[in-house]
XYZ file of C-alpha atoms in Angstrom:
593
model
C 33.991 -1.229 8.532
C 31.968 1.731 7.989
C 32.527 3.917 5.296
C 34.006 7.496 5.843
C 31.569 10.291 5.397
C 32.129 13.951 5.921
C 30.573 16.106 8.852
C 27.865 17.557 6.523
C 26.852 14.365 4.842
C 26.649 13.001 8.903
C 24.523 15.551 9.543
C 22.012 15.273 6.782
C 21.908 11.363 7.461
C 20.963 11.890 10.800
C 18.766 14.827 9.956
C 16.695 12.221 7.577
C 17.006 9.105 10.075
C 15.736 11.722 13.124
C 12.502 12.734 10.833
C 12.088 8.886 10.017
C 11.861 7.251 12.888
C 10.448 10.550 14.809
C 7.551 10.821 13.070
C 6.830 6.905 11.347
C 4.650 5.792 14.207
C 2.425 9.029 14.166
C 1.457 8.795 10.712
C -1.775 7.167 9.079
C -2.691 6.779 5.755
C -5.115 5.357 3.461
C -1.878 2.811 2.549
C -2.143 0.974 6.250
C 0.598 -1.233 6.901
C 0.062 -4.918 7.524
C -3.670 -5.443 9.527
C -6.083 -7.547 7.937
C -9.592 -7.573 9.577
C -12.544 -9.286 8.679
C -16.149 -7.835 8.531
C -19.415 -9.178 7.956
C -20.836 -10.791 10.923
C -21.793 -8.565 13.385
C -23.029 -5.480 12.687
C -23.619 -3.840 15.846
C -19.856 -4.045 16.637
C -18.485 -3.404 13.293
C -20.621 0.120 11.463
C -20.389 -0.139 7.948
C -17.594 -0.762 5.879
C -16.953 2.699 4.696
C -16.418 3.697 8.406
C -13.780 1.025 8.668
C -11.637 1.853 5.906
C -11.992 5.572 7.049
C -10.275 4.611 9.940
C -6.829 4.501 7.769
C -6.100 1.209 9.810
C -6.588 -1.291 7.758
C -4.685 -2.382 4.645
C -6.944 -5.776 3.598
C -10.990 -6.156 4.448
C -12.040 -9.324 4.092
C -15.640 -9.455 3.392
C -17.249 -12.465 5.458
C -18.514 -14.759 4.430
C -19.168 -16.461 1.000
C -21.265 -18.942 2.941
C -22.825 -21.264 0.446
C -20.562 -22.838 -2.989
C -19.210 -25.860 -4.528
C -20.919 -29.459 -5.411
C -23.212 -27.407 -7.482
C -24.877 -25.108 -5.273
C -25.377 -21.630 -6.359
C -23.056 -19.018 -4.784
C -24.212 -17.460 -1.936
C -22.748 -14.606 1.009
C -24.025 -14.284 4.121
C -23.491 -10.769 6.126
C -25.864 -11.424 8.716
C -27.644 -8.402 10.424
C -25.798 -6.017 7.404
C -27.891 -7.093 4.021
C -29.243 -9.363 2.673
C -27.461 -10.733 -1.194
C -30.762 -13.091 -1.546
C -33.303 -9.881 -2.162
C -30.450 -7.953 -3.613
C -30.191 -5.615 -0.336
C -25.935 -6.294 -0.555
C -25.609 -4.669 -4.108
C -25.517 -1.221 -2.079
C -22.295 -1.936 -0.724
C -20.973 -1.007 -4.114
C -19.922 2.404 -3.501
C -18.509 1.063 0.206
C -16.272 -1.226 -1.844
C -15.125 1.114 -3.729
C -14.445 4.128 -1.466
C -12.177 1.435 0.636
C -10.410 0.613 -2.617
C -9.822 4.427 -3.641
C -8.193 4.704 0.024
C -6.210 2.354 -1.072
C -7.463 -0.761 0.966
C -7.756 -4.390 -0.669
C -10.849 -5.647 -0.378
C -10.952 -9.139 -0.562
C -14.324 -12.317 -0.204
C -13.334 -14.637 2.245
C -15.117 -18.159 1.318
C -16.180 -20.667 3.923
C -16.436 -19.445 7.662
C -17.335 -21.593 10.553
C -20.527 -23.160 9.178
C -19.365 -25.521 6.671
C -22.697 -27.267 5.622
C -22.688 -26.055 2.359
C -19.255 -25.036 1.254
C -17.055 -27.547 0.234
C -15.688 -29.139 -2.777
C -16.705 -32.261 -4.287
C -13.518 -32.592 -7.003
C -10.880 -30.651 -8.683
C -13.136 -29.704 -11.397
C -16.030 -28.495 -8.877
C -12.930 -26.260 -7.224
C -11.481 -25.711 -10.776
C -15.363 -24.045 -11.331
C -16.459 -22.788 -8.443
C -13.046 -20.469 -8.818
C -14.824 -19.133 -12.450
C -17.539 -18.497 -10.735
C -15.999 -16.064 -8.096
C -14.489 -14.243 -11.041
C -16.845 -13.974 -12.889
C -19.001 -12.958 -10.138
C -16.903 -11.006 -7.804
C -13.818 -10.042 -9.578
C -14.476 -9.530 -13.503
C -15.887 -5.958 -12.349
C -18.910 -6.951 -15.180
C -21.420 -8.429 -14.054
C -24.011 -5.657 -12.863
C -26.802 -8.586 -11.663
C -24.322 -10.024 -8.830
C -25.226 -10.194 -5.557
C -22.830 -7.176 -4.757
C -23.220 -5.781 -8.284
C -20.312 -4.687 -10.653
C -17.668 -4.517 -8.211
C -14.265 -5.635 -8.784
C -12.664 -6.987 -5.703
C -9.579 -7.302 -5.402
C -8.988 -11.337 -4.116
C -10.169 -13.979 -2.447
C -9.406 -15.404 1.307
C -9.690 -18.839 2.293
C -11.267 -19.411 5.853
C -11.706 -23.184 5.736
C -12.234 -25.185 8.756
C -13.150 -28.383 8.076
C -11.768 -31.095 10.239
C -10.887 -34.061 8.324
C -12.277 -33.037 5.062
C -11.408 -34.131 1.735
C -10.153 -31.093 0.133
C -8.829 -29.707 -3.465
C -7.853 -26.425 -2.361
C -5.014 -26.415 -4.246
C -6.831 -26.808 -7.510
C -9.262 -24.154 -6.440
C -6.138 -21.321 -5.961
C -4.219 -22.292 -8.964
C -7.192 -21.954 -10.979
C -8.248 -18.484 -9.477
C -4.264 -17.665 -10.039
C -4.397 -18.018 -13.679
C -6.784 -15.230 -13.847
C -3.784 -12.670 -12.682
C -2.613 -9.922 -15.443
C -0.274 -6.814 -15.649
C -3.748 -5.057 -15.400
C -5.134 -7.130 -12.852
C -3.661 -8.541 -9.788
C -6.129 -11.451 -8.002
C -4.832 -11.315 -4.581
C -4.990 -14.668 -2.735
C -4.742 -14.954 1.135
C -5.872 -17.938 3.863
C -6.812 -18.175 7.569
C -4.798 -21.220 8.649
C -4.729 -23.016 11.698
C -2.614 -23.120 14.081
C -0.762 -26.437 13.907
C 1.670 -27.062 11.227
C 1.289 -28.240 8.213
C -2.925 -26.816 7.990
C -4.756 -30.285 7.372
C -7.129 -28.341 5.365
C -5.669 -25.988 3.041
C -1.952 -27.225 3.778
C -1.750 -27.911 -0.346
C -3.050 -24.878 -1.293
C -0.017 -23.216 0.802
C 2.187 -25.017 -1.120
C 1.471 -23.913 -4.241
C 3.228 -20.582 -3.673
C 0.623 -18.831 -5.235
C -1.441 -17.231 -2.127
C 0.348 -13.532 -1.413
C -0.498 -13.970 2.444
C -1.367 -16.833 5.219
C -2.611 -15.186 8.348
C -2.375 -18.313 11.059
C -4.925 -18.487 14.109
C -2.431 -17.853 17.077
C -6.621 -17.810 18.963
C -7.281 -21.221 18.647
C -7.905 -23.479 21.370
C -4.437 -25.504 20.694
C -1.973 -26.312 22.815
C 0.814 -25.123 19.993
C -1.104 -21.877 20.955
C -1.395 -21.909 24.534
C 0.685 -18.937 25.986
C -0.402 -19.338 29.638
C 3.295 -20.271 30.810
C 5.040 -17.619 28.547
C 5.553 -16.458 24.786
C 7.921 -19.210 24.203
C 5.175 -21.857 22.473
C 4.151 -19.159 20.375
C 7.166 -18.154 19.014
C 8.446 -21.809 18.507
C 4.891 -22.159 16.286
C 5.576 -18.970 14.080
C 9.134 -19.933 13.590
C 7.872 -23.036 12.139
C 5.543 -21.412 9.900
C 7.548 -18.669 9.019
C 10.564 -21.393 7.952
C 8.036 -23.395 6.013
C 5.954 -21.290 3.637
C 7.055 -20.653 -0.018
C 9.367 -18.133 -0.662
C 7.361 -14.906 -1.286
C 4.507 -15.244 0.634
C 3.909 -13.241 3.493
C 3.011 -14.482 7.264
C 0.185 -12.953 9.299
C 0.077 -13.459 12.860
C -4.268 -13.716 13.737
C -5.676 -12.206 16.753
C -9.110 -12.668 18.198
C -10.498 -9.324 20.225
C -12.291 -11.645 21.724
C -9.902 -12.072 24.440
C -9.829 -16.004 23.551
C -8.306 -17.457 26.815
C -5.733 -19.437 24.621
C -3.745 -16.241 22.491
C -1.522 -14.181 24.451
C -2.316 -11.056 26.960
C -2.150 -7.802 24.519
C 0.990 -6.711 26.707
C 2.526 -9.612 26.122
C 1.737 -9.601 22.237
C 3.254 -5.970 21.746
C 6.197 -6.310 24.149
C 7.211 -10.080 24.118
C 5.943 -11.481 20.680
C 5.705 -8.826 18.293
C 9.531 -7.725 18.248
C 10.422 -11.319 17.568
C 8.148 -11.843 14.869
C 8.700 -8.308 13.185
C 12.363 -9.397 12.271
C 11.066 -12.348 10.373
C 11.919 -11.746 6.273
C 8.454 -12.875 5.571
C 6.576 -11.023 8.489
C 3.448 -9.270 6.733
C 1.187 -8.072 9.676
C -1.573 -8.916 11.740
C -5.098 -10.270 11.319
C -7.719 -9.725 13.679
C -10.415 -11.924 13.321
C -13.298 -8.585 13.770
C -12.674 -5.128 14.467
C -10.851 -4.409 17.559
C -11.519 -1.260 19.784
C -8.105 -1.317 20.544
C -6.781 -1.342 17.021
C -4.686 2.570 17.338
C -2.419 0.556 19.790
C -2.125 -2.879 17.269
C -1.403 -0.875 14.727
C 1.262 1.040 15.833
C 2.637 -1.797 17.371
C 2.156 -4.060 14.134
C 3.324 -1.054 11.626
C 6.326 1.109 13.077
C 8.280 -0.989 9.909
C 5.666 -0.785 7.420
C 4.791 1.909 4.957
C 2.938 4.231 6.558
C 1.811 7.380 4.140
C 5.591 7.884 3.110
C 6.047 9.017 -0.443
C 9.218 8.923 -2.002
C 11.222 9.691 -5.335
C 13.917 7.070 -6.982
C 15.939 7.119 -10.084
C 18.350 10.247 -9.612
C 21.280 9.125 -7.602
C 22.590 5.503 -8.067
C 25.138 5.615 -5.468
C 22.991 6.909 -2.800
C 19.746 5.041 -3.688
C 20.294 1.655 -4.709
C 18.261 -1.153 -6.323
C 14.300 -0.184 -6.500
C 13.699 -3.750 -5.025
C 15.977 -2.617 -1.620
C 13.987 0.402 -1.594
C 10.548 -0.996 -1.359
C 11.954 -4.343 0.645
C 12.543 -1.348 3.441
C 8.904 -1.248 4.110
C 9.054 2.313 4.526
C 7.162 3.697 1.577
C 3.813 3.711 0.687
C 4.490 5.601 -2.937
C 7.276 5.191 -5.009
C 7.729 7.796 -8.019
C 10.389 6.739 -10.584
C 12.264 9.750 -11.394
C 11.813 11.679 -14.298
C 10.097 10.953 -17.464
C 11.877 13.830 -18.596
C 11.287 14.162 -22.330
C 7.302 14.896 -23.552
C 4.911 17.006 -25.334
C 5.166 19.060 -28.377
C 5.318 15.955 -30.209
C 8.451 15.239 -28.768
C 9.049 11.445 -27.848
C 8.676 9.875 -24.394
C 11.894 9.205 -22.804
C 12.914 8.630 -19.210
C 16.143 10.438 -17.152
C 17.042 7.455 -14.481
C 20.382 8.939 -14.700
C 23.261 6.143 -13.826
C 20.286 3.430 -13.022
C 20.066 2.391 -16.426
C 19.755 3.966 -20.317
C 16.108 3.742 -21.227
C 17.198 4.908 -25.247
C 19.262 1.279 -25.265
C 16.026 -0.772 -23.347
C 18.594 -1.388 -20.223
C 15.238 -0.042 -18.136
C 13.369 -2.990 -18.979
C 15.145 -4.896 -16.598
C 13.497 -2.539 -13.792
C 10.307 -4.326 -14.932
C 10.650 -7.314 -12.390
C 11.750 -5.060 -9.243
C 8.730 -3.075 -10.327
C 6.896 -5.754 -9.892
C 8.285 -7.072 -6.276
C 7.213 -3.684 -5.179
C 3.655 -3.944 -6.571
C 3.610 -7.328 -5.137
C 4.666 -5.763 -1.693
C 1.521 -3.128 -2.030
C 4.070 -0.162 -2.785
C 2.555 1.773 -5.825
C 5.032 2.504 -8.280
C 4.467 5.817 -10.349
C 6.104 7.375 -13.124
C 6.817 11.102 -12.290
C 6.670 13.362 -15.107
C 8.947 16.833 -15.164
C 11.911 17.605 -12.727
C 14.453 20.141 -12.302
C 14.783 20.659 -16.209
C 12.451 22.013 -17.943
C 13.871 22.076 -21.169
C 12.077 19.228 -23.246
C 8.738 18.451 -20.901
C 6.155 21.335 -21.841
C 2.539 20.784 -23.224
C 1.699 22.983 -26.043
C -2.139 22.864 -26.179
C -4.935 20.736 -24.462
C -4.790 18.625 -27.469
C -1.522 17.842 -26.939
C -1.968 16.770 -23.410
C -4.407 14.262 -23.819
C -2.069 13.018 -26.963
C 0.882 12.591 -24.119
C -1.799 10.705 -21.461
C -2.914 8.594 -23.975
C 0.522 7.992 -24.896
C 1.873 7.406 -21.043
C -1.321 4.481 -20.914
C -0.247 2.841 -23.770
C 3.600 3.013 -22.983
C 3.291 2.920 -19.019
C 0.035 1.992 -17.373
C -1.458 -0.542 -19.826
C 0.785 -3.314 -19.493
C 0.799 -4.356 -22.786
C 3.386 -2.866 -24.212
C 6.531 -5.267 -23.880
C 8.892 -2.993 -25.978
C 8.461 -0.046 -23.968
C 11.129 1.404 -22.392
C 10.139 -0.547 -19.164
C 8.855 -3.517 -20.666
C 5.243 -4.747 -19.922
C 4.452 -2.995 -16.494
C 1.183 -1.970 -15.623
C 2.653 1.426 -13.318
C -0.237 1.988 -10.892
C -0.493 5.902 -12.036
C 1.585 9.182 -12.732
C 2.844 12.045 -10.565
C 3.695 15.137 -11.553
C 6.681 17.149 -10.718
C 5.964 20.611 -12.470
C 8.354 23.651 -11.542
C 7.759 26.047 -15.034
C 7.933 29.174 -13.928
C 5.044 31.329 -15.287
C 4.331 28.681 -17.708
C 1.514 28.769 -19.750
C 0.403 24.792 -18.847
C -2.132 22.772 -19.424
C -1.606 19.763 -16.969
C -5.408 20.086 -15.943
C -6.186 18.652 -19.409
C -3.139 15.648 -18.760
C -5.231 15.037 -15.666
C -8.513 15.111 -17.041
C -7.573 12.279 -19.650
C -5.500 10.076 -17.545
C -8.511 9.496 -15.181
C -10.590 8.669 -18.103
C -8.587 5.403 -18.025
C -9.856 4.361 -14.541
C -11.924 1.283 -14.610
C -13.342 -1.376 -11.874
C -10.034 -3.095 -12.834
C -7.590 -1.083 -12.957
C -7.292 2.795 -10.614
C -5.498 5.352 -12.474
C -3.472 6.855 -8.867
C -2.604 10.643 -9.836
C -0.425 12.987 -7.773
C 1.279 15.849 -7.834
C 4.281 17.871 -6.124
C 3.302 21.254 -5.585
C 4.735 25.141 -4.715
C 4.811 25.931 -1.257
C 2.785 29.177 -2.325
C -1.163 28.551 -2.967
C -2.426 28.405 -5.193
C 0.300 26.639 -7.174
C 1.108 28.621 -10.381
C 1.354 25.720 -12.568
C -0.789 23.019 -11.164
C -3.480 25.203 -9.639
C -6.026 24.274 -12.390
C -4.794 20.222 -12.600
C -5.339 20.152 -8.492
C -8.879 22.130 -9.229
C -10.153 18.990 -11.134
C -10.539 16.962 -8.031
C -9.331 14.102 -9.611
C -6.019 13.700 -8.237
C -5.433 11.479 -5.519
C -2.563 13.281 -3.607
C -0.701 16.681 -3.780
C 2.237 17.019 -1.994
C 3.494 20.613 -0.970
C 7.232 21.511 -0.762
C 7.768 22.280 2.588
C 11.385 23.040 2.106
C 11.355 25.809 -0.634
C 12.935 29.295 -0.303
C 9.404 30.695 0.053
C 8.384 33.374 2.533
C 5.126 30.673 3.247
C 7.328 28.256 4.213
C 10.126 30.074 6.646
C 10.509 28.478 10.042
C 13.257 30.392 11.395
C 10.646 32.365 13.564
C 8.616 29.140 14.757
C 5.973 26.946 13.541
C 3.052 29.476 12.683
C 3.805 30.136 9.099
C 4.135 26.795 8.361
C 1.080 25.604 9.811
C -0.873 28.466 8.697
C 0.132 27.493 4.967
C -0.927 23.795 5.665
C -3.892 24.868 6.400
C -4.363 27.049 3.602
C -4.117 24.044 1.610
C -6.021 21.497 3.605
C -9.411 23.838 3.428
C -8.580 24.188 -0.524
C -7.784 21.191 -1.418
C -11.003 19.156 -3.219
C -12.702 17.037 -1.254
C -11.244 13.807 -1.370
C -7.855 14.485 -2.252
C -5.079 14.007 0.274
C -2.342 16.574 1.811
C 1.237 15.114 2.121
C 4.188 17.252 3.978
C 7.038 17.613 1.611
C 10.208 17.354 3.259
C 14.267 17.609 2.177
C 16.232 16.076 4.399
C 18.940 18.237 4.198
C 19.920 21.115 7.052
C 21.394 23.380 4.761
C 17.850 23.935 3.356
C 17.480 27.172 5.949
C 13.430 27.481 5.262
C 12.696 24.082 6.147
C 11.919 23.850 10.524
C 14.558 21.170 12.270
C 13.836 17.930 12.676
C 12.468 18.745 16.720
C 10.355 21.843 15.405
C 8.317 19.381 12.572
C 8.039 16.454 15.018
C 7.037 18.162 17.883
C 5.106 21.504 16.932
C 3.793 20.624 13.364
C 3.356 17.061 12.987
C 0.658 16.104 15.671
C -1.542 19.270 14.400
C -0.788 18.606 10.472
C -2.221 14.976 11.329
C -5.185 15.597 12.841
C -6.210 17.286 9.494
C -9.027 15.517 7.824
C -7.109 15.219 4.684
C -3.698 14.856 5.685
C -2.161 11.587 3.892
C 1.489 11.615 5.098
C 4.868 12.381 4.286
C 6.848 13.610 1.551
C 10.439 13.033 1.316
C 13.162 14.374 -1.522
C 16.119 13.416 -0.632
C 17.765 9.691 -0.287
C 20.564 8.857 1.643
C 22.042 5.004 2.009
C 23.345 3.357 5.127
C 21.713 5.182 7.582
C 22.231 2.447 10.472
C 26.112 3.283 9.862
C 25.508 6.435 11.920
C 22.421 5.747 13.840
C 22.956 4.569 17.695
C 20.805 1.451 17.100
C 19.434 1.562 20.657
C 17.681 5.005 19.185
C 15.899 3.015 16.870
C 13.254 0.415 17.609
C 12.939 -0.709 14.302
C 14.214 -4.347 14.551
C 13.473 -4.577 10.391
C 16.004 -1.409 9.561
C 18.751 -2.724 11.947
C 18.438 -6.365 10.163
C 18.398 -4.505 6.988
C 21.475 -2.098 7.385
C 19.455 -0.947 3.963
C 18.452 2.056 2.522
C 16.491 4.562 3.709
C 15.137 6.178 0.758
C 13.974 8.611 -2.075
C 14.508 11.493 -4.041
């Protein structure tokens, strides 16, 4: 039965369901939700790899191919016509590597490809080396001399096609596995074939250690062949979607190509795609290069998926839930536990979850495994630092800031620290929720030393929630620095810059007040309450329709902003107004602070 809720609660669910599903399938980020591409072999087609991760389409690049390796032979890549590693030409791709990975983009070198002369494995020791190799190579982030210099990618894909080779596979991934810390993630994925089990790297899958398998719904297989309907398909990714270890995720692989075999892209996004989207382990879609038609795959892949949503936890028990629920929604990009609410003036870290758990007894160490799933998921978790009381979170001088960053490292962001208040976790960064007013603050210094701790390894994310006024009052000179990744302004305050009540101009005029301030390469969220009796804030219809598509076409705009959580949406959502077959299944929340 449903549970009873009051005519104003009704109307603030709906008002955050209407903005949710209204606006999730116009919004792009640098998070993209679910499509892996490769790139690598054909340049004409493809443009360089900054240009592709620009596109905010893509959440994995797999860089192809690591052509030459194993039985002794000296590691080699081939990326045809776009440099060559053997003079040294590929170490410029560097800074392309790392621009993806500051969009937020996983990067990943796929090994093997379709010429398989000189990449194969000889024994479980050659796989059990050839995996040192890559990390020490590709994924240590320090080795300067390597053929793509001192990058540290974030994984390593498996594209093996060998038909009827021996293989050891499985030795190869669990050695690769063992080089995963709190600090360092090594992301594993594979290209399997159609037909189950994979002949190839069918052991490998078994280990339960590769995040994603993306199979080849292209191939020239009959278990592939959707010429007489859908159905074939569909019976093929049920079977691999029933067999693969819990916690991997399934990909479902595309070829642009227009390979006779793979379905019609009609029938993909119409007839496949809403069938395979309600699968628990349904991750996203590969596409074997990049795909002119990739605005319409995405949508079509990512309507479920984080999509540039930010949102706050840790204030409201009864209306938010578990943080594991939250981030199993696939709504949210950004999650920002809420509030470390004790700090500076030599006063002693301490989080606020409120009824979630007590962090002064250790009971929020236990978050440190739903941390985790979310991580695991691509959510980054952040601690936000502040809140509505301002009582005991003030900085008292610039030393004293860069005494509380180095502090929030050690305790937060390190992952080292197993008697912190939530255990070991490596938090991907910090946001900051500031609202002193006429402080005298010195957040710019905070900033400052908390992106001295970014390394190949490990990305410090920074954000911020800021005034609806610019410049902000508090933050003005943290946001000046450049170095955060995100501000997000609050739409929704009792500010003359953000009234609606006479139309959309104000609103949009502030925007862009902020978008031509804001420091080149820092993003522009849209901070929203959903909540009608917040009389500033335009309706639901008003953002959608007269701010949204002309907010998004900003060349910094990131996404969304939400401050408010509300639980069991579907309760009071018609669901034939929702196409999201994930949030129906779900019936879970829909979510933040």
């Amino acid at each position: 039965m449903a549970a009873a809720y009051s005519q104003s609660t009704k109307t603030r669910l709906l008002w955050a369901l209407s903005l949710l599903i209204a606006f999730s399938p116009l919004i792009r980020s640098s998070e993209a939700c679910g499509v892996s591409v490769y790139w690598g072999q054909n340049l004409a087609q493809e443009g360089s790899l900054r240009e592709l991760c620009e596109t905010g389409y893509y959440s994995y690049v797999n860089l192809a191919y690591l052509s030459t390796f194993g039985c002794g032979r000296k590691l080699a890549l081939n990326f045809t016509d776009h440099c060559d590693a053997a003079s040294g030409g590929c170490k410029s791709l560097s800074t392309e590597i790392q621009a993806c990975q500051n969009r937020g983009v996983k990067v990943l070198l796929s090994v093997g490809g379709n010429d398989t002369r000189y990449n194969q494995l000889c024994s479980a020791q050659d796989a059990r080396n050839v995996a040192d190799d890559l990390y020490d190579t590709f994924l240590s982030g320090s080795n300067p001399d390597g053929p793509l210099g001192d990058v540290s990618l974030d994984g390593i894909d498996l594209d093996i096609e060998y038909p009827g080779s021996v293989n050891y596979w499985d030795y190869f991934v669990e050695a690769l596995a063992n080089y995963r810390t709190p600090e360092k993630n090594v992301y594993l994925s594979a290209r399997a074939s159609c037909s189950y089990p994979d002949r190839d790297i069918g052991k490998a899958i078994d280990t339960g250690l590769l995040n994603h398998v993306a199979v080849r719904f292209y191939e020239d297989n009959p278990q592939c062949y959707c010429s007489g309907g859908p159905e074939r398909t569909l019976e093929t990714w049920n079977r691999w979607s029933s067999s693969l270890p819990e916690g991997t995720q399934l990909f479902f692989g595309r070829s642009p190509n227009s390979a006779a075999s793979q379905c019609a892209l009609d029938v993909f996004i119409n007839e496949i795609l809403p069938v395979i989207k309600t699968s628990p382990n349904y991750g996203g879609v590969m596409l074997l290069n990049a795909d002119s038609q990739i605005s319409t795959i995405h949508q079509a892949a990512c309507d479920s998926h984080s999509c540039g949503i930010s949102v706050y936890w840790g204030q409201s028990l009864n209306e938010e839930g578990s943080l594991r629920d939250l981030c199993e929604t696939g709504y949210y990009s950004y999650v920002n536990l809420a509030f470390l609410a004790t700090f500076g003036c030599g006063r002693k870290l301490r989080l606020n979850l409120t009824d979630h758990c007590d962090a002064d007894s250790g009971g929020c160490r236990s978050l440190s495994t739903e941390i985790q799933a979310c991580q695991n998921r691509g959510v980054k978790v952040l601690l936000s630092l502040g809140g509505n009381d301002t009582s005991y979170n003030q900085l008292c001088s610039a030393q004293d800031a860069r005494n509380v960053a180095d502090d929030l490292y050690n305790t937060f962001l390190k992952g080292s620290n197993p008697d912190g208040p939530l255990g070991d976790v490596s938090l991907d960064g910090i946001d900051l929720d500031i609202e002193y007013p006429g402080s005298v603050n010195y957040w710019e210094y905070l900033v400052e030393a908390l992106a001295n701790y970014r390394t190949p390894e490990k990305n410090v994310y920074l954000s911020a929630s800021a005034s609806c006024s610019y410049p902000d009052k508090d933050l003005g000179k943290a946001i000046n620095t450049g170095l955060l990744n995100h501000v997000a302004v609050r739409f929704y305050e009792d500010n003359p810059q953000c009234y609606c009540s006479a139309g959309a101009e104000r609103i949009l005029q502030t925007w862009n007040g902020w978008s031509s301030s804001l420091p080149e390469g820092n993003q522009l969220f849209f901070g929203l309450l959903p909540n009608s009796n917040a009389g500033s804030q335009c309706t639901p219809e008003v953002f959608t329709t007269e701010i949204l598509p002309v907010i998004s076409s900003s060349p910094n705009y990131g996404g969304i902003m939400l401050r408010a959580l509300y639980k069991d949406i579907s309760t009071l959502y018609p669901a034939a107004a929702c196409s999201n077959e994930a949030f129906h299944r779900r019936q879970s929340l829909i979510s933040v602070l």
